[in-house]
mmCIF file of N, CA, C and O in Angstrom:
data_model
loop_
_atom_site.group_PDB
_atom_site.id
_atom_site.type_symbol
_atom_site.label_atom_id
_atom_site.label_comp_id
_atom_site.label_asym_id
_atom_site.label_seq_id
_atom_site.Cartn_x
_atom_site.Cartn_y
_atom_site.Cartn_z
ATOM 1 N N MET B 163 6.841 -10.411 -24.084
ATOM 2 C CA MET B 163 6.479 -9.013 -23.969
ATOM 3 C C MET B 163 5.079 -8.865 -23.382
ATOM 4 O O MET B 163 4.829 -8.010 -22.569
ATOM 5 N N ARG B 164 4.200 -9.698 -23.797
ATOM 6 C CA ARG B 164 2.830 -9.646 -23.295
ATOM 7 C C ARG B 164 2.780 -9.999 -21.807
ATOM 8 O O ARG B 164 1.993 -9.448 -21.067
ATOM 9 N N ARG B 165 3.647 -10.919 -21.407
ATOM 10 C CA ARG B 165 3.706 -11.340 -20.000
ATOM 11 C C ARG B 165 4.128 -10.170 -19.114
ATOM 12 O O ARG B 165 3.601 -9.992 -18.016
ATOM 13 N N ALA B 166 5.067 -9.371 -19.580
ATOM 14 C CA ALA B 166 5.535 -8.214 -18.811
ATOM 15 C C ALA B 166 4.416 -7.196 -18.616
ATOM 16 O O ALA B 166 4.303 -6.588 -17.549
ATOM 17 N N LYS B 167 3.582 -7.014 -19.628
ATOM 18 C CA LYS B 167 2.461 -6.072 -19.504
ATOM 19 C C LYS B 167 1.448 -6.549 -18.471
ATOM 20 O O LYS B 167 0.919 -5.747 -17.706
ATOM 21 N N ILE B 168 1.221 -7.843 -18.421
ATOM 22 C CA ILE B 168 0.289 -8.398 -17.437
ATOM 23 C C ILE B 168 0.858 -8.224 -16.028
ATOM 24 O O ILE B 168 0.139 -7.833 -15.104
ATOM 25 N N ILE B 169 2.155 -8.479 -15.873
ATOM 26 C CA ILE B 169 2.788 -8.311 -14.562
ATOM 27 C C ILE B 169 2.766 -6.853 -14.140
ATOM 28 O O ILE B 169 2.513 -6.529 -12.977
ATOM 29 N N ARG B 170 2.998 -5.925 -15.088
ATOM 30 C CA ARG B 170 2.919 -4.489 -14.762
ATOM 31 C C ARG B 170 1.509 -4.107 -14.330
ATOM 32 O O ARG B 170 1.333 -3.323 -13.395
ATOM 33 N N LEU B 171 0.495 -4.656 -14.995
ATOM 34 C CA LEU B 171 -0.890 -4.369 -14.622
ATOM 35 C C LEU B 171 -1.186 -4.881 -13.217
ATOM 36 O O LEU B 171 -1.810 -4.181 -12.410
ATOM 37 N N ILE B 172 -0.707 -6.077 -12.899
ATOM 38 C CA ILE B 172 -0.901 -6.631 -11.552
ATOM 39 C C ILE B 172 -0.195 -5.763 -10.523
ATOM 40 O O ILE B 172 -0.733 -5.495 -9.443
ATOM 41 N N CYS B 173 1.009 -5.293 -10.847
ATOM 42 C CA CYS B 173 1.736 -4.399 -9.933
ATOM 43 C C CYS B 173 0.977 -3.092 -9.726
ATOM 44 O O CYS B 173 0.895 -2.576 -8.609
ATOM 45 N N ASP B 174 0.419 -2.547 -10.805
ATOM 46 C CA ASP B 174 -0.348 -1.306 -10.692
ATOM 47 C C ASP B 174 -1.559 -1.478 -9.780
ATOM 48 O O ASP B 174 -1.839 -0.633 -8.932
ATOM 49 N N ILE B 175 -2.255 -2.583 -9.951
ATOM 50 C CA ILE B 175 -3.425 -2.856 -9.112
ATOM 51 C C ILE B 175 -3.000 -3.033 -7.658
ATOM 52 O O ILE B 175 -3.640 -2.516 -6.739
ATOM 53 N N GLY B 176 -1.901 -3.748 -7.428
ATOM 54 C CA GLY B 176 -1.386 -3.932 -6.069
ATOM 55 C C GLY B 176 -0.992 -2.617 -5.425
ATOM 56 O O GLY B 176 -1.280 -2.370 -4.251
ATOM 57 N N ILE B 177 -0.346 -1.743 -6.192
ATOM 58 C CA ILE B 177 0.045 -0.440 -5.670
ATOM 59 C C ILE B 177 -1.180 0.356 -5.244
ATOM 60 O O ILE B 177 -1.205 0.956 -4.162
ATOM 61 N N ILE B 178 -2.211 0.340 -6.052
ATOM 62 C CA ILE B 178 -3.443 1.070 -5.724
ATOM 63 C C ILE B 178 -4.088 0.502 -4.465
ATOM 64 O O ILE B 178 -4.509 1.251 -3.579
ATOM 65 N N ILE B 179 -4.144 -0.815 -4.367
ATOM 66 C CA ILE B 179 -4.752 -1.442 -3.182
ATOM 67 C C ILE B 179 -3.968 -1.095 -1.925
ATOM 68 O O ILE B 179 -4.544 -0.743 -0.891
ATOM 69 N N PHE B 180 -2.632 -1.161 -1.996
ATOM 70 C CA PHE B 180 -1.820 -0.857 -0.819
ATOM 71 C C PHE B 180 -1.884 0.631 -0.466
ATOM 72 O O PHE B 180 -1.842 0.991 0.713
ATOM 73 N N LEU B 181 -2.002 1.505 -1.463
ATOM 74 C CA LEU B 181 -2.179 2.929 -1.169
ATOM 75 C C LEU B 181 -3.510 3.187 -0.472
ATOM 76 O O LEU B 181 -3.579 3.991 0.469
ATOM 77 N N LEU B 182 -4.556 2.510 -0.918
ATOM 78 C CA LEU B 182 -5.846 2.655 -0.246
ATOM 79 C C LEU B 182 -5.786 2.121 1.186
ATOM 80 O O LEU B 182 -6.368 2.709 2.097
ATOM 81 N N GLY B 183 -5.089 1.016 1.384
ATOM 82 C CA GLY B 183 -4.900 0.489 2.741
ATOM 83 C C GLY B 183 -4.122 1.455 3.616
ATOM 84 O O GLY B 183 -4.436 1.640 4.795
ATOM 85 N N PHE B 184 -3.109 2.105 3.038
ATOM 86 C CA PHE B 184 -2.338 3.085 3.783
ATOM 87 C C PHE B 184 -3.221 4.271 4.183
ATOM 88 O O PHE B 184 -3.166 4.741 5.326
ATOM 89 N N LEU B 185 -4.046 4.749 3.251
ATOM 90 C CA LEU B 185 -4.941 5.869 3.566
ATOM 91 C C LEU B 185 -5.958 5.496 4.644
ATOM 92 O O LEU B 185 -6.242 6.295 5.540
ATOM 93 N N LEU B 186 -6.506 4.281 4.553
ATOM 94 C CA LEU B 186 -7.441 3.819 5.572
ATOM 95 C C LEU B 186 -6.768 3.775 6.936
ATOM 96 O O LEU B 186 -7.336 4.240 7.931
ATOM 97 N N ALA B 187 -5.547 3.266 7.001
ATOM 98 C CA ALA B 187 -4.816 3.207 8.265
ATOM 99 C C ALA B 187 -4.486 4.604 8.774
ATOM 100 O O ALA B 187 -4.506 4.858 9.981
ATOM 101 N N PHE B 188 -4.188 5.515 7.853
ATOM 102 C CA PHE B 188 -3.885 6.892 8.240
ATOM 103 C C PHE B 188 -5.103 7.552 8.903
ATOM 104 O O PHE B 188 -4.980 8.199 9.945
ATOM 105 N N PHE B 189 -6.278 7.355 8.321
ATOM 106 C CA PHE B 189 -7.490 7.911 8.920
ATOM 107 C C PHE B 189 -7.808 7.218 10.240
ATOM 108 O O PHE B 189 -8.292 7.852 11.178
ATOM 109 N N TRP B 190 -7.551 5.921 10.305
ATOM 110 C CA TRP B 190 -7.769 5.171 11.538
ATOM 111 C C TRP B 190 -6.835 5.685 12.628
ATOM 112 O O TRP B 190 -7.222 5.821 13.779
ATOM 113 N N TYR B 191 -5.590 5.994 12.260
ATOM 114 C CA TYR B 191 -4.626 6.523 13.228
ATOM 115 C C TYR B 191 -5.087 7.885 13.758
ATOM 116 O O TYR B 191 -4.974 8.166 14.941
ATOM 117 N N GLY B 192 -5.620 8.702 12.893
ATOM 118 C CA GLY B 192 -6.090 10.021 13.314
ATOM 119 C C GLY B 192 -7.327 9.972 14.178
ATOM 120 O O GLY B 192 -7.510 10.786 15.094
ATOM 121 N N ARG B 193 -8.185 9.024 13.922
ATOM 122 C CA ARG B 193 -9.435 8.905 14.670
ATOM 123 C C ARG B 193 -9.325 8.077 15.920
ATOM 124 O O ARG B 193 -10.095 8.247 16.863
ATOM 125 N N GLY B 194 -8.440 7.102 15.895
ATOM 126 C CA GLY B 194 -8.335 6.185 17.033
ATOM 127 C C GLY B 194 -9.382 5.090 16.921
ATOM 128 O O GLY B 194 -9.767 4.681 15.840
ATOM 129 N N SER B 195 -9.868 4.637 18.032
ATOM 130 C CA SER B 195 -10.851 3.563 18.062
ATOM 131 C C SER B 195 -12.195 4.063 17.540
ATOM 132 O O SER B 195 -12.581 5.204 17.744
ATOM 133 N N PHE B 196 -12.924 3.182 16.852
ATOM 134 C CA PHE B 196 -14.224 3.551 16.290
ATOM 135 C C PHE B 196 -15.381 3.226 17.227
ATOM 136 O O PHE B 196 -16.538 3.254 16.823
ATOM 137 N N GLU B 197 -15.104 2.930 18.468
ATOM 138 C CA GLU B 197 -16.170 2.624 19.420
ATOM 139 C C GLU B 197 -16.864 3.910 19.865
ATOM 140 O O GLU B 197 -16.342 5.012 19.716
ATOM 141 N N MET B 198 -18.041 3.758 20.463
ATOM 142 C CA MET B 198 -18.819 4.922 20.892
ATOM 143 C C MET B 198 -18.124 5.690 22.014
ATOM 144 O O MET B 198 -18.040 6.902 21.978
ATOM 145 N N ALA B 199 -17.639 4.989 23.015
ATOM 146 C CA ALA B 199 -16.963 5.621 24.150
ATOM 147 C C ALA B 199 -15.695 4.823 24.466
ATOM 148 O O ALA B 199 -15.639 4.073 25.439
ATOM 149 N N PRO B 200 -14.653 4.978 23.644
ATOM 150 C CA PRO B 200 -13.444 4.172 23.856
ATOM 151 C C PRO B 200 -12.640 4.657 25.060
ATOM 152 O O PRO B 200 -12.623 5.847 25.385
ATOM 153 N N THR B 201 -12.004 3.713 25.701
ATOM 154 C CA THR B 201 -11.118 4.063 26.807
ATOM 155 C C THR B 201 -9.766 4.480 26.227
ATOM 156 O O THR B 201 -9.507 4.305 25.036
ATOM 157 N N GLU B 202 -8.927 5.023 27.067
ATOM 158 C CA GLU B 202 -7.600 5.449 26.614
ATOM 159 C C GLU B 202 -6.784 4.246 26.129
ATOM 160 O O GLU B 202 -6.027 4.343 25.160
ATOM 161 N N GLU B 203 -6.947 3.096 26.798
ATOM 162 C CA GLU B 203 -6.231 1.885 26.388
ATOM 163 C C GLU B 203 -6.674 1.427 25.001
ATOM 164 O O GLU B 203 -5.853 1.033 24.168
ATOM 165 N N GLN B 204 -7.988 1.510 24.724
ATOM 166 C CA GLN B 204 -8.489 1.130 23.404
ATOM 167 C C GLN B 204 -7.971 2.089 22.325
ATOM 168 O O GLN B 204 -7.651 1.668 21.215
ATOM 169 N N GLN B 205 -7.905 3.368 22.654
ATOM 170 C CA GLN B 205 -7.369 4.345 21.708
ATOM 171 C C GLN B 205 -5.910 4.029 21.397
ATOM 172 O O GLN B 205 -5.486 4.095 20.244
ATOM 173 N N GLU B 206 -5.145 3.709 22.438
ATOM 174 C CA GLU B 206 -3.730 3.396 22.260
ATOM 175 C C GLU B 206 -3.549 2.157 21.387
ATOM 176 O O GLU B 206 -2.715 2.150 20.473
ATOM 177 N N LYS B 207 -4.331 1.117 21.631
ATOM 178 C CA LYS B 207 -4.232 -0.108 20.840
ATOM 179 C C LYS B 207 -4.618 0.152 19.379
ATOM 180 O O LYS B 207 -3.983 -0.376 18.466
ATOM 181 N N ALA B 208 -5.637 0.958 19.168
ATOM 182 C CA ALA B 208 -6.060 1.273 17.804
ATOM 183 C C ALA B 208 -4.977 2.040 17.067
ATOM 184 O O ALA B 208 -4.706 1.788 15.887
ATOM 185 N N ARG B 209 -4.331 2.961 17.736
ATOM 186 C CA ARG B 209 -3.269 3.742 17.089
ATOM 187 C C ARG B 209 -2.038 2.888 16.799
ATOM 188 O O ARG B 209 -1.388 3.058 15.775
ATOM 189 N N ILE B 210 -1.713 1.972 17.692
ATOM 190 C CA ILE B 210 -0.585 1.068 17.442
ATOM 191 C C ILE B 210 -0.891 0.180 16.235
ATOM 192 O O ILE B 210 -0.052 -0.006 15.355
ATOM 193 N N GLY B 211 -2.103 -0.353 16.185
ATOM 194 C CA GLY B 211 -2.497 -1.183 15.050
ATOM 195 C C GLY B 211 -2.487 -0.404 13.748
ATOM 196 O O GLY B 211 -2.039 -0.909 12.709
ATOM 197 N N ALA B 212 -2.947 0.834 13.784
ATOM 198 C CA ALA B 212 -2.952 1.666 12.582
ATOM 199 C C ALA B 212 -1.532 1.986 12.134
ATOM 200 O O ALA B 212 -1.239 1.981 10.938
ATOM 201 N N ALA B 213 -0.648 2.249 13.077
ATOM 202 C CA ALA B 213 0.744 2.548 12.722
ATOM 203 C C ALA B 213 1.408 1.322 12.084
ATOM 204 O O ALA B 213 2.145 1.450 11.096
ATOM 205 N N LEU B 214 1.143 0.138 12.622
ATOM 206 C CA LEU B 214 1.700 -1.081 12.042
ATOM 207 C C LEU B 214 1.143 -1.334 10.645
ATOM 208 O O LEU B 214 1.876 -1.722 9.734
ATOM 209 N N LEU B 215 -0.155 -1.092 10.476
ATOM 210 C CA LEU B 215 -0.769 -1.261 9.167
ATOM 211 C C LEU B 215 -0.213 -0.261 8.161
ATOM 212 O O LEU B 215 0.031 -0.603 7.001
ATOM 213 N N MET B 216 0.028 0.975 8.594
ATOM 214 C CA MET B 216 0.626 1.968 7.703
ATOM 215 C C MET B 216 2.026 1.545 7.291
ATOM 216 O O MET B 216 2.409 1.683 6.124
ATOM 217 N N ALA B 217 2.805 1.033 8.232
ATOM 218 C CA ALA B 217 4.167 0.592 7.911
ATOM 219 C C ALA B 217 4.141 -0.575 6.924
ATOM 220 O O ALA B 217 4.906 -0.594 5.948
ATOM 221 N N LEU B 218 3.262 -1.530 7.147
ATOM 222 C CA LEU B 218 3.168 -2.691 6.266
ATOM 223 C C LEU B 218 2.686 -2.288 4.877
ATOM 224 O O LEU B 218 3.281 -2.686 3.864
ATOM 225 N N ALA B 219 1.621 -1.510 4.816
ATOM 226 C CA ALA B 219 1.089 -1.088 3.517
ATOM 227 C C ALA B 219 2.092 -0.214 2.774
ATOM 228 O O ALA B 219 2.249 -0.332 1.557
ATOM 229 N N GLY B 220 2.784 0.655 3.494
ATOM 230 C CA GLY B 220 3.788 1.498 2.856
ATOM 231 C C GLY B 220 4.940 0.683 2.297
ATOM 232 O O GLY B 220 5.416 0.931 1.184
ATOM 233 N N ALA B 221 5.396 -0.312 3.050
ATOM 234 C CA ALA B 221 6.490 -1.155 2.573
ATOM 235 C C ALA B 221 6.077 -1.961 1.345
ATOM 236 O O ALA B 221 6.823 -2.049 0.366
ATOM 237 N N LEU B 222 4.884 -2.533 1.380
ATOM 238 C CA LEU B 222 4.409 -3.306 0.235
ATOM 239 C C LEU B 222 4.203 -2.421 -0.991
ATOM 240 O O LEU B 222 4.463 -2.841 -2.124
ATOM 241 N N CYS B 223 3.756 -1.214 -0.781
ATOM 242 C CA CYS B 223 3.582 -0.275 -1.883
ATOM 243 C C CYS B 223 4.934 0.074 -2.499
ATOM 244 O O CYS B 223 5.076 0.138 -3.720
ATOM 245 N N MET B 224 5.939 0.287 -1.665
ATOM 246 C CA MET B 224 7.277 0.601 -2.171
ATOM 247 C C MET B 224 7.867 -0.579 -2.944
ATOM 248 O O MET B 224 8.526 -0.387 -3.966
ATOM 249 N N VAL B 225 7.612 -1.795 -2.495
ATOM 250 C CA VAL B 225 8.075 -2.974 -3.225
ATOM 251 C C VAL B 225 7.388 -3.043 -4.590
ATOM 252 O O VAL B 225 8.033 -3.304 -5.613
ATOM 253 N N GLY B 226 6.094 -2.788 -4.613
ATOM 254 C CA GLY B 226 5.367 -2.783 -5.882
ATOM 255 C C GLY B 226 5.890 -1.720 -6.839
ATOM 256 O O GLY B 226 6.027 -1.958 -8.040
ATOM 257 N N ILE B 227 6.201 -0.547 -6.319
ATOM 258 C CA ILE B 227 6.740 0.522 -7.158
ATOM 259 C C ILE B 227 8.118 0.133 -7.697
ATOM 260 O O ILE B 227 8.423 0.368 -8.876
ATOM 261 N N ALA B 228 8.952 -0.480 -6.854
ATOM 262 C CA ALA B 228 10.286 -0.898 -7.301
ATOM 263 C C ALA B 228 10.192 -1.956 -8.400
ATOM 264 O O ALA B 228 10.916 -1.892 -9.402
ATOM 265 N N VAL B 229 9.293 -2.923 -8.231
ATOM 266 C CA VAL B 229 9.111 -3.964 -9.243
ATOM 267 C C VAL B 229 8.592 -3.343 -10.534
ATOM 268 O O VAL B 229 9.052 -3.662 -11.635
ATOM 269 N N ARG B 230 7.657 -2.426 -10.397
ATOM 270 C CA ARG B 230 7.079 -1.758 -11.581
ATOM 271 C C ARG B 230 8.140 -0.981 -12.348
ATOM 272 O O ARG B 230 8.198 -1.025 -13.573
ATOM 273 N N ARG B 231 9.003 -0.267 -11.625
ATOM 274 C CA ARG B 231 10.058 0.503 -12.280
ATOM 275 C C ARG B 231 11.059 -0.420 -12.967
ATOM 276 O O ARG B 231 11.527 -0.142 -14.070
ATOM 277 N N LYS B 232 11.385 -1.531 -12.311
ATOM 278 C CA LYS B 232 12.324 -2.480 -12.906
ATOM 279 C C LYS B 232 11.746 -3.083 -14.178
ATOM 280 O O LYS B 232 12.443 -3.229 -15.183
ATOM 281 N N LEU B 233 10.463 -3.428 -14.145
ATOM 282 C CA LEU B 233 9.828 -3.978 -15.345
ATOM 283 C C LEU B 233 9.753 -2.938 -16.453
ATOM 284 O O LEU B 233 9.904 -3.261 -17.625
ATOM 285 N N GLY B 234 9.512 -1.693 -16.070
ATOM 286 C CA GLY B 234 9.452 -0.627 -17.073
ATOM 287 C C GLY B 234 10.784 -0.437 -17.763
ATOM 288 O O GLY B 234 10.847 -0.242 -18.982
ATOM 289 N N ARG B 235 11.868 -0.510 -17.002
ATOM 290 C CA ARG B 235 13.196 -0.369 -17.594
ATOM 291 C C ARG B 235 13.522 -1.542 -18.502
ATOM 292 O O ARG B 235 14.093 -1.375 -19.574
ATOM 293 N N SER B 236 13.174 -2.754 -18.073
ATOM 294 C CA SER B 236 13.500 -3.920 -18.884
ATOM 295 C C SER B 236 12.683 -3.940 -20.175
ATOM 296 O O SER B 236 13.176 -4.339 -21.217
ATOM 297 N N CYS B 237 11.444 -3.466 -20.116
ATOM 298 C CA CYS B 237 10.623 -3.421 -21.330
ATOM 299 C C CYS B 237 11.152 -2.363 -22.287
ATOM 300 O O CYS B 237 11.151 -2.560 -23.494
ATOM 301 N N LYS B 238 11.611 -1.226 -21.777
ATOM 302 C CA LYS B 238 12.175 -0.194 -22.645
ATOM 303 C C LYS B 238 13.456 -0.683 -23.292
ATOM 304 O O LYS B 238 13.723 -0.404 -24.454
ATOM 305 N N ALA B 239 14.260 -1.432 -22.539
ATOM 306 C CA ALA B 239 15.499 -1.984 -23.095
ATOM 307 C C ALA B 239 15.192 -3.011 -24.177
ATOM 308 O O ALA B 239 15.876 -3.074 -25.201
ATOM 309 N N ASP B 240 14.154 -3.815 -23.981
ATOM 310 C CA ASP B 240 13.768 -4.805 -24.982
ATOM 311 C C ASP B 240 13.229 -4.139 -26.235
ATOM 312 O O ASP B 240 13.440 -4.609 -27.345
ATOM 313 N N ASP B 241 12.493 -3.036 -26.079
ATOM 314 C CA ASP B 241 11.935 -2.336 -27.227
ATOM 315 C C ASP B 241 13.031 -1.644 -28.027
ATOM 316 O O ASP B 241 12.916 -1.501 -29.249
ATOM 317 N N GLY B 242 14.090 -1.219 -27.369
ATOM 318 C CA GLY B 242 15.176 -0.510 -28.048
ATOM 319 C C GLY B 242 16.060 -1.423 -28.872
ATOM 320 O O GLY B 242 16.775 -1.008 -29.761
ATOM 321 N N GLU B 243 16.054 -2.701 -28.606
ATOM 322 C CA GLU B 243 16.912 -3.635 -29.334
ATOM 323 C C GLU B 243 16.355 -3.999 -30.669
ATOM 324 O O GLU B 243 15.304 -3.936 -31.059
#
């Protein structure tokens, strides 16, 4: 039982980190390149990178949420027995 709580805590921390990464990528996508005078090609590359980072962070966050929900259900089932 104690092991499940530790795993849930790790999942919670992972979810928060991936959400922060998603938000950072979202702002990066809106701003584009952070250079002083970026060219259109640099803006395009920055937006592609931000979109890929958003997709990756979003997918990892969803995996963390799914694992967290599964652990929550299994712990409730164990407590009910």
